[in-house]
PDB file of C-alpha atoms in Angstrom:
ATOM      1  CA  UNK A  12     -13.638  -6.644  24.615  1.00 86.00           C
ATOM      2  CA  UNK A  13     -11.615  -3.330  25.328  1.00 90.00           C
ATOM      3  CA  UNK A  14     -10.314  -0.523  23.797  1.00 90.00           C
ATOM      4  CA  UNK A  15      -7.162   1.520  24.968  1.00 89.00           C
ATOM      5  CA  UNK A  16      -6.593   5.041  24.045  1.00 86.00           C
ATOM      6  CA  UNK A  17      -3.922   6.730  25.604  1.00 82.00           C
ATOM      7  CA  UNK A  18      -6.208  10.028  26.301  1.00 82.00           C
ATOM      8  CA  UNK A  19      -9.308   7.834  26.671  1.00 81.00           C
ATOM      9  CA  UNK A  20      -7.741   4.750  29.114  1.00 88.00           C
ATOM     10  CA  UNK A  21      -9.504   1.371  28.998  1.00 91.00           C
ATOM     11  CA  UNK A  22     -12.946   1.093  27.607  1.00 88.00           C
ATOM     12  CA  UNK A  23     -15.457  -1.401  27.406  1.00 90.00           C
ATOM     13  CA  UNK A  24     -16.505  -2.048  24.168  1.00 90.00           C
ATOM     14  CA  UNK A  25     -18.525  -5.141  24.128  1.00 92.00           C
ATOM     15  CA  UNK A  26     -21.027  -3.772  26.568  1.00 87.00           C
ATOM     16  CA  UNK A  27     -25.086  -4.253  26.134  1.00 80.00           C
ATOM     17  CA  UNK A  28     -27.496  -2.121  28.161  1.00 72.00           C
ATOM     18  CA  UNK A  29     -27.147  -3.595  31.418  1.00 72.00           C
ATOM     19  CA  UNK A  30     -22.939  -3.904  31.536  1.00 81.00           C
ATOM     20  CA  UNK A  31     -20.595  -6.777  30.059  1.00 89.00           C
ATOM     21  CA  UNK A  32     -21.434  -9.336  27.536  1.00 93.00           C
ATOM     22  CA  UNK A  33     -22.738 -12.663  29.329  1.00 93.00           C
ATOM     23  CA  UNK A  34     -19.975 -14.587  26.959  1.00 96.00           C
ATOM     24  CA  UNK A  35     -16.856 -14.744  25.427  1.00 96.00           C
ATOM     25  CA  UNK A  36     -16.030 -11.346  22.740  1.00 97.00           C
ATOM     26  CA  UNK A  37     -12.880 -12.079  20.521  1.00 97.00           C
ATOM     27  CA  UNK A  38     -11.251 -11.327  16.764  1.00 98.00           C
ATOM     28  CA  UNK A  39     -11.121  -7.425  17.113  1.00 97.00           C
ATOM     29  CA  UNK A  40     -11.119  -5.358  14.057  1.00 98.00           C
ATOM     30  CA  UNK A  41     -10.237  -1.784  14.489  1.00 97.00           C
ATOM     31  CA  UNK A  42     -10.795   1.278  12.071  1.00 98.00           C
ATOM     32  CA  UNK A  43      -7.789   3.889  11.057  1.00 97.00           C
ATOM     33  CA  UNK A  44      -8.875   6.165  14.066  1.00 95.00           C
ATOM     34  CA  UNK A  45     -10.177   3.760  16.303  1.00 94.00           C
ATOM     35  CA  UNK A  46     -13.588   4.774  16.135  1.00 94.00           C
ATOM     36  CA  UNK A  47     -14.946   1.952  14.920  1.00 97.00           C
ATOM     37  CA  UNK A  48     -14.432  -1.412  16.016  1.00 97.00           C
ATOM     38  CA  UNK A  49     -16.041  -5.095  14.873  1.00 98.00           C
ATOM     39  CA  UNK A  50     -15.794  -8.010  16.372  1.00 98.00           C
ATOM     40  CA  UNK A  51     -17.318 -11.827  17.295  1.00 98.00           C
ATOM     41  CA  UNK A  52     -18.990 -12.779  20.365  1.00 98.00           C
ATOM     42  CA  UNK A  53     -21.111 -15.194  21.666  1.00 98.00           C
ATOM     43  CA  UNK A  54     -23.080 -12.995  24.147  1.00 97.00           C
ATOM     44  CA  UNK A  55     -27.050 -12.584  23.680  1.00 96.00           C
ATOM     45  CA  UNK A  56     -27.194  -9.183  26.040  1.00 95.00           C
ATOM     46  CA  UNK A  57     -24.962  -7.089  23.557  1.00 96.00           C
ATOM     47  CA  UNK A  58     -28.030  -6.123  20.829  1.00 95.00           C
ATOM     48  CA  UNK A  59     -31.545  -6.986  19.972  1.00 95.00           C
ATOM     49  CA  UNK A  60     -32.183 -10.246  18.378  1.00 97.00           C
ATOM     50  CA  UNK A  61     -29.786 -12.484  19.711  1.00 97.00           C
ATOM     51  CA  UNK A  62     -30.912 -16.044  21.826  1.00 95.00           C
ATOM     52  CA  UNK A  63     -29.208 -17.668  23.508  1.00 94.00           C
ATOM     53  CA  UNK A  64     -24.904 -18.048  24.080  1.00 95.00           C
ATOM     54  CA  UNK A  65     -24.642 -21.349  21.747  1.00 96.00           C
ATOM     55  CA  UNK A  66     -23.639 -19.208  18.580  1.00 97.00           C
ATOM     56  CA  UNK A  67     -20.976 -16.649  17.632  1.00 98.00           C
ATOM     57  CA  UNK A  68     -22.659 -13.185  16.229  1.00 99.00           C
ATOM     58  CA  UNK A  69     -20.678 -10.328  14.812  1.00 99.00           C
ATOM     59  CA  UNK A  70     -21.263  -6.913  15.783  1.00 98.00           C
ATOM     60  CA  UNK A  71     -19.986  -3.451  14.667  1.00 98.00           C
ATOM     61  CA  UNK A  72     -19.907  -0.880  17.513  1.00 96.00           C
ATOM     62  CA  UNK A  73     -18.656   3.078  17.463  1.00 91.00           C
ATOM     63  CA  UNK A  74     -16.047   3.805  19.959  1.00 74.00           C
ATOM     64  CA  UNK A  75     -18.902   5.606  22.699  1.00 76.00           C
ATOM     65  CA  UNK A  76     -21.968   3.874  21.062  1.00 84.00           C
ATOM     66  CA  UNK A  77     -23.768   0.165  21.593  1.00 89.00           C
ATOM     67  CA  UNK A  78     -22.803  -2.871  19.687  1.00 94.00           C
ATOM     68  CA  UNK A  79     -24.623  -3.345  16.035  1.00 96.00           C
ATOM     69  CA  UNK A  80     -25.691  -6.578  15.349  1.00 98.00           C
ATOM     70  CA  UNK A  81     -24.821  -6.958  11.904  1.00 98.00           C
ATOM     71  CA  UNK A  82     -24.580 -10.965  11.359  1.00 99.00           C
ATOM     72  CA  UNK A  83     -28.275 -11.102  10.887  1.00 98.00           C
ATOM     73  CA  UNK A  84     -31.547 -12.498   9.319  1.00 98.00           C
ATOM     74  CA  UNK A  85     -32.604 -10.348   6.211  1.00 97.00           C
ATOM     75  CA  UNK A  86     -36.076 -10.570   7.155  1.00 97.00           C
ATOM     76  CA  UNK A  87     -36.671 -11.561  11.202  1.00 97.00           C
ATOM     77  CA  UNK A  88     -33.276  -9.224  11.891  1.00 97.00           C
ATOM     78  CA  UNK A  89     -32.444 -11.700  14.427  1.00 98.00           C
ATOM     79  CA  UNK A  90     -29.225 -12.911  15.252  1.00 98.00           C
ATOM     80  CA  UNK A  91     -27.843 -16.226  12.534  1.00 98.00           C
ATOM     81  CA  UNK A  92     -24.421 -16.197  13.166  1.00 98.00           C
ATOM     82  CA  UNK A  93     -21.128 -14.986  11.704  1.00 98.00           C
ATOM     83  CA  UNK A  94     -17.317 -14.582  12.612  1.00 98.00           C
ATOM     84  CA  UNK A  95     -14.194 -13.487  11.128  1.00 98.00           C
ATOM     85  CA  UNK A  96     -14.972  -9.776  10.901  1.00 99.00           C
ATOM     86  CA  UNK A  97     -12.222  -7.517   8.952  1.00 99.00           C
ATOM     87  CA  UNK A  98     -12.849  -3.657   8.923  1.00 99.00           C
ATOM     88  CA  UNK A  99     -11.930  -0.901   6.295  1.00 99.00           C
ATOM     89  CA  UNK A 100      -9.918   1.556   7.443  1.00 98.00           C
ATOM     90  CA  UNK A 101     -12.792   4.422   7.595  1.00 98.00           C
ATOM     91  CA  UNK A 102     -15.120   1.337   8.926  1.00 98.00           C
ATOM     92  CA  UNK A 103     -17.482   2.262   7.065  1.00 98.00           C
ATOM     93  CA  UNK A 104     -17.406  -1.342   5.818  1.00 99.00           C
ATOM     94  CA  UNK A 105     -16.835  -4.795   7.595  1.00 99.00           C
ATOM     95  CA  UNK A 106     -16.588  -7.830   5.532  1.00 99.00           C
ATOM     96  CA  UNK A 107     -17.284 -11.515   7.660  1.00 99.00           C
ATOM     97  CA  UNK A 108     -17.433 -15.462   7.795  1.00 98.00           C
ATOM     98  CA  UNK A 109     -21.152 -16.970   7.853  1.00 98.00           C
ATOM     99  CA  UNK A 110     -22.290 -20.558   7.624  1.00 95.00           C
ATOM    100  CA  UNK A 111     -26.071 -18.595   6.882  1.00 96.00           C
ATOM    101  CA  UNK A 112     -28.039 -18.591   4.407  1.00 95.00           C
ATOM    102  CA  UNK A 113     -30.943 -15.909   5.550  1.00 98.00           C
ATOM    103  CA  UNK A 114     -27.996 -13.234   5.546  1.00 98.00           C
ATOM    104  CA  UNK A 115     -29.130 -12.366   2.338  1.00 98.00           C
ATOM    105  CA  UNK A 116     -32.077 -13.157  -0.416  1.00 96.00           C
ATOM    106  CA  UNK A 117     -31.443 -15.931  -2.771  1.00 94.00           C
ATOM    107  CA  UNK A 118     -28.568 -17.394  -0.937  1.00 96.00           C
ATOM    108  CA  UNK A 119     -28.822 -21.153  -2.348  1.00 94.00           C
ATOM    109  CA  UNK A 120     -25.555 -22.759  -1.606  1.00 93.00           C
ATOM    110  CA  UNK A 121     -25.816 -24.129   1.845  1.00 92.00           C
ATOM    111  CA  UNK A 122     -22.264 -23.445   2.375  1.00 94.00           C
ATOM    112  CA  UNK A 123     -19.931 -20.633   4.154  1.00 96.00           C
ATOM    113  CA  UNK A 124     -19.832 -17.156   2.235  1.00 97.00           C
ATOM    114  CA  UNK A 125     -17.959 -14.219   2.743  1.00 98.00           C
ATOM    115  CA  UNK A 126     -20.514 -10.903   3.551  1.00 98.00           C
ATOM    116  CA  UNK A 127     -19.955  -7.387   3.680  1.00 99.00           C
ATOM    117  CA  UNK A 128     -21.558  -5.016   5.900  1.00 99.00           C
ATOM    118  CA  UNK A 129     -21.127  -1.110   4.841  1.00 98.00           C
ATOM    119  CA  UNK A 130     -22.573   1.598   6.720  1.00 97.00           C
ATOM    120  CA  UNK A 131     -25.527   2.990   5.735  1.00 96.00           C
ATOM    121  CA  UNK A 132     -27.117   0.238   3.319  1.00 95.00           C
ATOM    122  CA  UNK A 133     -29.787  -1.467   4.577  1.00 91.00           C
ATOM    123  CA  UNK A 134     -28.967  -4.980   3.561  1.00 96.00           C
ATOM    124  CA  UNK A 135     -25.665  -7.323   3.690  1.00 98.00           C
ATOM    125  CA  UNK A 136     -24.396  -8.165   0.288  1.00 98.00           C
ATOM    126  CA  UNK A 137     -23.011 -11.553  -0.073  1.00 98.00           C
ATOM    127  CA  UNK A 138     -19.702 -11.437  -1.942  1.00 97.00           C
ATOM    128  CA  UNK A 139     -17.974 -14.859  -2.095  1.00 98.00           C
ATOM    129  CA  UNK A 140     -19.738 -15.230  -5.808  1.00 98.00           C
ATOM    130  CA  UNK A 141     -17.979 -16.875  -8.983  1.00 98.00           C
ATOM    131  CA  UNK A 142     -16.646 -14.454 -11.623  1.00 98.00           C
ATOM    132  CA  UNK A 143     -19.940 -14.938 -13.776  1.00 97.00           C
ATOM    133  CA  UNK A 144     -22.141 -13.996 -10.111  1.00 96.00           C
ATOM    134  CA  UNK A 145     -22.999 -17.409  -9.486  1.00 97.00           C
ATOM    135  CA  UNK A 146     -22.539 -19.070  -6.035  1.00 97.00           C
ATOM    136  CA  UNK A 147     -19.393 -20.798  -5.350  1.00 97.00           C
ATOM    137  CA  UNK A 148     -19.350 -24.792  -4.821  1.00 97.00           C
ATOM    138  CA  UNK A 149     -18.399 -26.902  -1.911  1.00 96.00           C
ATOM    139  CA  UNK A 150     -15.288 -27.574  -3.652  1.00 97.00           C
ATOM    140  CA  UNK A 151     -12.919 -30.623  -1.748  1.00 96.00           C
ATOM    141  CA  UNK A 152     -13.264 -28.366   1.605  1.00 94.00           C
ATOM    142  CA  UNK A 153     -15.622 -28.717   4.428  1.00 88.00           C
ATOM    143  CA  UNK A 154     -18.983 -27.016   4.353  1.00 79.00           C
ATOM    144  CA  UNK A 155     -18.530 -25.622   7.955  1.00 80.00           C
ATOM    145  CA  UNK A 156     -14.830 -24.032   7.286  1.00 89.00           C
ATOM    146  CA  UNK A 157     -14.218 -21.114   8.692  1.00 93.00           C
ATOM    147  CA  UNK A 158     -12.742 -18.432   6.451  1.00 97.00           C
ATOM    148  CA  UNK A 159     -10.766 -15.196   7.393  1.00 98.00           C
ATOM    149  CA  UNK A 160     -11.696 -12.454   4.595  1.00 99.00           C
ATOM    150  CA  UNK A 161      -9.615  -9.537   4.265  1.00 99.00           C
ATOM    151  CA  UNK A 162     -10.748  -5.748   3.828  1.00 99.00           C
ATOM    152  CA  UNK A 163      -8.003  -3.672   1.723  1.00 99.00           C
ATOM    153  CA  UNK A 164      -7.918  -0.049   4.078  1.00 98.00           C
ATOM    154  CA  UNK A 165      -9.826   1.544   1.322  1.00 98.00           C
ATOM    155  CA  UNK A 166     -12.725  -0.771   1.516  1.00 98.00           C
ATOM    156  CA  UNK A 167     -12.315  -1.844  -2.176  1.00 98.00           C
ATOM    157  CA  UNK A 168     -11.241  -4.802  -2.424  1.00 99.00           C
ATOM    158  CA  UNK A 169     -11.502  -8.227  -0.586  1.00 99.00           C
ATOM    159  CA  UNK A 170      -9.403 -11.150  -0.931  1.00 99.00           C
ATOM    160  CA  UNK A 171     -10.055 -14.787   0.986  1.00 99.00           C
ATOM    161  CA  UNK A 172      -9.794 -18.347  -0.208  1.00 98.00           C
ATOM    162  CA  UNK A 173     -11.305 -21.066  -1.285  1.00 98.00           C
ATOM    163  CA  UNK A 174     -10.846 -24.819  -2.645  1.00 98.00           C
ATOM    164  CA  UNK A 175     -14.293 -23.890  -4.914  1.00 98.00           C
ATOM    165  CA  UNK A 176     -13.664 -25.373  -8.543  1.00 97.00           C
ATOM    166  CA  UNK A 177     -15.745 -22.672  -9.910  1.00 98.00           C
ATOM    167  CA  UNK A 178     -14.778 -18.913  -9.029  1.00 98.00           C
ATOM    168  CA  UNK A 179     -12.939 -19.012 -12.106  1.00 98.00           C
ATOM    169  CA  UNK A 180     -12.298 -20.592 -15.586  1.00 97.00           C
ATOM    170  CA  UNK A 181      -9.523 -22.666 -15.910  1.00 96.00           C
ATOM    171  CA  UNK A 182      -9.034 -23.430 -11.724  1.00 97.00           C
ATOM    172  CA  UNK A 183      -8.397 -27.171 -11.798  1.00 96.00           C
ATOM    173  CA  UNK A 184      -6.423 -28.004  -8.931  1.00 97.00           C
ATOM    174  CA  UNK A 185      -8.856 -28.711  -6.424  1.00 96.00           C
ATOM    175  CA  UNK A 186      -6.709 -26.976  -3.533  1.00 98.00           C
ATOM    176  CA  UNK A 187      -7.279 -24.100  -1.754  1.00 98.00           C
ATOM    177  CA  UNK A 188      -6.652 -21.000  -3.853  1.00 99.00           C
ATOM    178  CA  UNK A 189      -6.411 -16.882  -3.356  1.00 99.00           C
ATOM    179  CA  UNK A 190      -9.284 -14.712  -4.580  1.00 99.00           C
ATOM    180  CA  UNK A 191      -9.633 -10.697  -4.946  1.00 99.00           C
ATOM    181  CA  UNK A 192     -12.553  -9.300  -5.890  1.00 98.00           C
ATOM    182  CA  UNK A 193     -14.160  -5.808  -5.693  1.00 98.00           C
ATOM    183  CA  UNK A 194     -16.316  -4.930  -2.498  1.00 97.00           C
ATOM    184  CA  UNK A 195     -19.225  -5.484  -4.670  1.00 94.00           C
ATOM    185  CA  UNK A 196     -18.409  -9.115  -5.193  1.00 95.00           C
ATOM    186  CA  UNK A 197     -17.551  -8.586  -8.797  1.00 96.00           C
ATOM    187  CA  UNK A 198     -13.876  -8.495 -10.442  1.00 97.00           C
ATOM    188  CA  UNK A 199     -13.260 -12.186  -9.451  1.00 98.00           C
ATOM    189  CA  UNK A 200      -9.516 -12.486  -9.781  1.00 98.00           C
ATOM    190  CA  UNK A 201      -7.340 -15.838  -8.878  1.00 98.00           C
ATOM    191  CA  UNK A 202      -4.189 -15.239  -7.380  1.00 98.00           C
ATOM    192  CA  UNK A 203      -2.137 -17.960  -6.424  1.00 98.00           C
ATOM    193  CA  UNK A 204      -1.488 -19.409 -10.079  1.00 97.00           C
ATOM    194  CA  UNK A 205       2.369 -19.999 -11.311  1.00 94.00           C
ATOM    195  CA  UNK A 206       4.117 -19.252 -14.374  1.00 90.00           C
ATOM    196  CA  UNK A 207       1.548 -18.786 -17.541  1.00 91.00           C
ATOM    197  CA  UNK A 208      -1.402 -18.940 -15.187  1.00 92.00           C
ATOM    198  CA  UNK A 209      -0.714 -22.639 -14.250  1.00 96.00           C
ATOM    199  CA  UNK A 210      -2.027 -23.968 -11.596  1.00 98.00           C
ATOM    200  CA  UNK A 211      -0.214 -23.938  -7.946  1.00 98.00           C
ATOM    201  CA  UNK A 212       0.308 -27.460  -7.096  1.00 98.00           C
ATOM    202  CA  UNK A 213      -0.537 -26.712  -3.383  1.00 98.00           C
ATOM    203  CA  UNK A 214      -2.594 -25.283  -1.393  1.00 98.00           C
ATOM    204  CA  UNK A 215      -2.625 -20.956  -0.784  1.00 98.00           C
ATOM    205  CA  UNK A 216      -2.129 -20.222   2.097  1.00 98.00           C
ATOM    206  CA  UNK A 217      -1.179 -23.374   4.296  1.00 96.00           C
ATOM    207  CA  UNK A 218      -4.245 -22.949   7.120  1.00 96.00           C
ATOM    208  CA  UNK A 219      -7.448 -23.370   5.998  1.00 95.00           C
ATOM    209  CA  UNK A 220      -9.403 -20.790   5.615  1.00 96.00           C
ATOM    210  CA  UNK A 221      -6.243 -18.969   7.110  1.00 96.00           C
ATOM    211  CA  UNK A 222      -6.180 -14.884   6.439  1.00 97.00           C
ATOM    212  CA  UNK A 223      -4.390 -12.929   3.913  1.00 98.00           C
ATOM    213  CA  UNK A 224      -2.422  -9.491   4.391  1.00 98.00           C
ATOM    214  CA  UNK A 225      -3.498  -7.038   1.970  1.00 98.00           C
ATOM    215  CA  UNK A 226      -2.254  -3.401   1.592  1.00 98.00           C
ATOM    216  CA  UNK A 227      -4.340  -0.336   1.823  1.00 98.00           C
ATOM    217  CA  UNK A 228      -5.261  -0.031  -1.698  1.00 98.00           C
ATOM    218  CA  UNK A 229      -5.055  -3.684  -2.233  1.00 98.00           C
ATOM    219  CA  UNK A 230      -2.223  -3.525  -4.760  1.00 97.00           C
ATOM    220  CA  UNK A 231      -0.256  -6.344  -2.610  1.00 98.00           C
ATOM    221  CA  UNK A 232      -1.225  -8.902  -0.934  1.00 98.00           C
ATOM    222  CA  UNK A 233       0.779 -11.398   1.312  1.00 98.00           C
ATOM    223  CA  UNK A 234       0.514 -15.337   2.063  1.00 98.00           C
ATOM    224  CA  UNK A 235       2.185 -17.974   2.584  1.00 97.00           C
ATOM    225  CA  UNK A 236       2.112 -21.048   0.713  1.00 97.00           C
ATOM    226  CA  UNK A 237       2.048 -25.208   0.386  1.00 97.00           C
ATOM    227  CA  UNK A 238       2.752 -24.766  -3.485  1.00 97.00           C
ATOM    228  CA  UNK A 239       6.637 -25.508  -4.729  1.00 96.00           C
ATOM    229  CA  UNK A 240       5.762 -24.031  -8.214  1.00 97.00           C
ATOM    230  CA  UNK A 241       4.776 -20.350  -7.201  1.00 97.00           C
ATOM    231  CA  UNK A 242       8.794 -18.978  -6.622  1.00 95.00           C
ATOM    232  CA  UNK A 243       9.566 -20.591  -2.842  1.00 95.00           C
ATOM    233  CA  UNK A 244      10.103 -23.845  -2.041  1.00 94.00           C
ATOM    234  CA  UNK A 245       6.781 -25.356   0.268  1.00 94.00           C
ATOM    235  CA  UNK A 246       5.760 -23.522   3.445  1.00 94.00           C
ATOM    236  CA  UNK A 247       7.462 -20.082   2.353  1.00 94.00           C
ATOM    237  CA  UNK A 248       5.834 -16.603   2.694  1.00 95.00           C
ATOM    238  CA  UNK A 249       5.442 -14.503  -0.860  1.00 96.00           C
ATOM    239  CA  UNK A 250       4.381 -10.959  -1.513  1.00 97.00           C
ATOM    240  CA  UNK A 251       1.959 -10.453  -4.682  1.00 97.00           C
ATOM    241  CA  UNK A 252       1.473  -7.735  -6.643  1.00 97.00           C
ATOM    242  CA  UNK A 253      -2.553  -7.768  -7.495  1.00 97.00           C
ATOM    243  CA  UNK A 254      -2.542  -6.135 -10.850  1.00 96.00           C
ATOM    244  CA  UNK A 255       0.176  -7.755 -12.566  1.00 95.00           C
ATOM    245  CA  UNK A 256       0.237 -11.141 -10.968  1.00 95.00           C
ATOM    246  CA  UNK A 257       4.148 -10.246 -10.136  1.00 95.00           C
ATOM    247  CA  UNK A 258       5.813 -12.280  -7.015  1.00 96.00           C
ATOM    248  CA  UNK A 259       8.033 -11.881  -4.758  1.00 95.00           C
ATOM    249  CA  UNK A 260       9.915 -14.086  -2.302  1.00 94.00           C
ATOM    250  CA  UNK A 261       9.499 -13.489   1.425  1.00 94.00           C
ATOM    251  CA  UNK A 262      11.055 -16.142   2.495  1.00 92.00           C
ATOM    252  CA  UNK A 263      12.652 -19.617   1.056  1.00 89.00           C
ATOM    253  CA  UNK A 264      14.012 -22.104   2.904  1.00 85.00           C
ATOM    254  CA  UNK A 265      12.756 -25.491   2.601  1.00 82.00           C
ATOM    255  CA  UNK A 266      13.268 -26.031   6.735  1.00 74.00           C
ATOM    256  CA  UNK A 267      10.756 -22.864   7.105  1.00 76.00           C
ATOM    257  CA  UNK A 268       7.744 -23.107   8.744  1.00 86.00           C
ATOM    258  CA  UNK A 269       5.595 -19.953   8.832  1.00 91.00           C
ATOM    259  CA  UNK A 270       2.444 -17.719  10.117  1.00 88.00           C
ATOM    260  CA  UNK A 271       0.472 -15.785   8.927  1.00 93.00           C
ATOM    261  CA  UNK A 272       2.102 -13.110   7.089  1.00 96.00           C
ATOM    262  CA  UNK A 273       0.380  -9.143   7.390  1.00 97.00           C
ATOM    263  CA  UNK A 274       1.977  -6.534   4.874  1.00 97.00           C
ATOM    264  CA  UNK A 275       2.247  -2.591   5.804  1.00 96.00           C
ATOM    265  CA  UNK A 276       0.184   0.124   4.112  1.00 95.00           C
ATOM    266  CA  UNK A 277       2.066   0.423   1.231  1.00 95.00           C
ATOM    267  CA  UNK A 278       3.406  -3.314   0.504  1.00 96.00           C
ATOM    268  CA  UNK A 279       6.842  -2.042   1.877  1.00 96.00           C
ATOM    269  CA  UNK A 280       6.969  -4.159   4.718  1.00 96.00           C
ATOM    270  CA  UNK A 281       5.783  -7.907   5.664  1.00 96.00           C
ATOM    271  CA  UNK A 282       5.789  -9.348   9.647  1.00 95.00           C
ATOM    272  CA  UNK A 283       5.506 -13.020  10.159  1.00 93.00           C
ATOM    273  CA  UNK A 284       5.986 -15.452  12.363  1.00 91.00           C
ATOM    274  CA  UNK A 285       8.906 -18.484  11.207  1.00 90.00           C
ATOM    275  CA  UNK A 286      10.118 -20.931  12.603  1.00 89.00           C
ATOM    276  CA  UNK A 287      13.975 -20.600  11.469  1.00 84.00           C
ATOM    277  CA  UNK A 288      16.363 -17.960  13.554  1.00 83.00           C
ATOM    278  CA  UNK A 289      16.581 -15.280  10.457  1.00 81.00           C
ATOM    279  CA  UNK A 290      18.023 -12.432  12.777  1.00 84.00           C
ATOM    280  CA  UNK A 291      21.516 -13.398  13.561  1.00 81.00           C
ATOM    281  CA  UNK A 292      21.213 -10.754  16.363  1.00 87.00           C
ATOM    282  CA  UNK A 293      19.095 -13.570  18.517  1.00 85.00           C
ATOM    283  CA  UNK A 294      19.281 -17.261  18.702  1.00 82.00           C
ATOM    284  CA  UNK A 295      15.883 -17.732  18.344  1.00 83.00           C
ATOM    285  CA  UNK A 296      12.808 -17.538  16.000  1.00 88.00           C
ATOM    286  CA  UNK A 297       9.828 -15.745  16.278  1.00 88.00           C
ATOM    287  CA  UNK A 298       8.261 -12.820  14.633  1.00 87.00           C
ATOM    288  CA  UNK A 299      10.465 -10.979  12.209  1.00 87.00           C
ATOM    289  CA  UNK A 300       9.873  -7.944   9.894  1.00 87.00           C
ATOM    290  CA  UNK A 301      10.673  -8.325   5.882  1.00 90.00           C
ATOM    291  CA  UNK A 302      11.494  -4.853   3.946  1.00 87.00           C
ATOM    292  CA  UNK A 303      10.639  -5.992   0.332  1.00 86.00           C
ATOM    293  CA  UNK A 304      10.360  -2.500  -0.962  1.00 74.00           C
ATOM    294  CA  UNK A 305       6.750  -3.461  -2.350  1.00 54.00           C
ATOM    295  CA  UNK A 306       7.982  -3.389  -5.940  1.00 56.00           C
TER     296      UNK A 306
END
């Protein structure tokens, strides 16, 4: 894993005591400045308490400083395993992926959970918790899913999904649905819900465990989606506002097919990838930018 900085050059940043990881670094998360960065690797010579190359760890390291092993046993501080990392803007929080369940005391539900790392607490908190505090069920998805949490840049709130049947009263679709919750795992909020807070009748977004743009002050929030009762026809890209449940279409065609949508500081903007040619400039698709004025 590098960094570039156009004063600094290339740095290494998954580096150990003795030089390069001995495996494969990937999913970078970078602070505002750059300072901080997290990411997943499978190398044991990066930090303390790590055997072996079999499992993916997560680490948080300062820009001139050595890797933090932060995906690890409350107790033993040795390495469990985590991915997925997403970093506040400050980075003075991370929030990750683990299938573990010695992150954290009293975890008792065998299944992935969402964590969040913050700098200067001594333990992880786990956050993927119902709105009454309760751990989430397996819900119709797989135990070992992989899920891609999202930090808002002002390390407040967190948004990821889930097919769980109990985050929330009244959630009885069994598909995968949108979460936001405070940073403390509390404020439990489903998103993806139509008209009179009816259930979508897909699943939010299309990929599994896939991530979700949110803004800096997590206001807005961006997927796309398989429902056909949530304002777009199936496959189509929406923008949400958080606090009033508002949406707005991204995109709507029912020929679409599209990626994972990221929205700009503010909820002004949305880039995606889609599969139809929407600038008549080019005669081909790709990524494409979306001004939606965030209102």
């Amino acid at each position: 894993m590098y960094i570039y900085g156009a004063n600094a050059g290339v740095r290494l940043v998954s580096r150990g005591a003795g030089g390069g990881g001995n495996a494969d670094s990937f999913e970078p998360a970078i602070s505002g400045d750059g300072s901080v960065i997290a990411f997943s690797s499978y190398a044991s010579n990066l930090a303390p308490g790590v055997e072996g190359v079999s499992t993916v760890n997560v680490y948080v390291v300062d820009a001139f400083g050595p890797a933090q092993l932060i995906s690890r046993d409350y107790k033993t501080k040795k390495a469990v395993g985590g991915s997925a990392p997403s970093i506040s803007e400050a980075g003075n929080k991370v929030v990750f992926s683990s299938f573990a369940y010695t992150l954290v005391e009293n975890d008792n539900n065998n299944l992935w959970d969402i964590f969040l790392w913050q700098r200067g607490m001594p333990q992880l908190r786990k956050i993927s918790l119902t709105a009454s505090g309760a751990d989430r069920d397996q819900g119709t998805e797989s135990a070992s899913r992989i899920v891609n949490a999202s930090i808002s840049g002002d390390g407040r709130s967190v948004v990821y999904s889930t097919t769980a049947t109990n985050m929330v009263p009244g959630d009885n679709n069994k598909l995968q649905d949108i979460f936001i919750c405070h940073a403390d795992g509390s404020g439990v909020q489903r998103l993806s819900v139509g008209a009179g807070n009816k259930d979508a009748d897909g699943d939010s977004p299309v990929e599994q465990g896939g991530k979700i743009g949110i803004s800096y002050d997590g206001t807005w929030v961006t997927y796309n989606t398989a429902a056909t009762n949530l304002g777009v026809a199936k496959g189509n890209i929406i923008l949400q506002n958080t606090r009033t449940g508002k949406i707005i279409p991204v995109t709507n065609s029912i020929y679409n097919t599209t990626g994972r949508p990221m929205v700009s500081r503010t909820g002004a903007y949305v880039v995606a990838g889609c599969s139809e040619k929407l600038d008549t400039r080019f005669v081909s698709s790709g990524i494409f930018e979306f001004f939606t004025g965030g209102r």
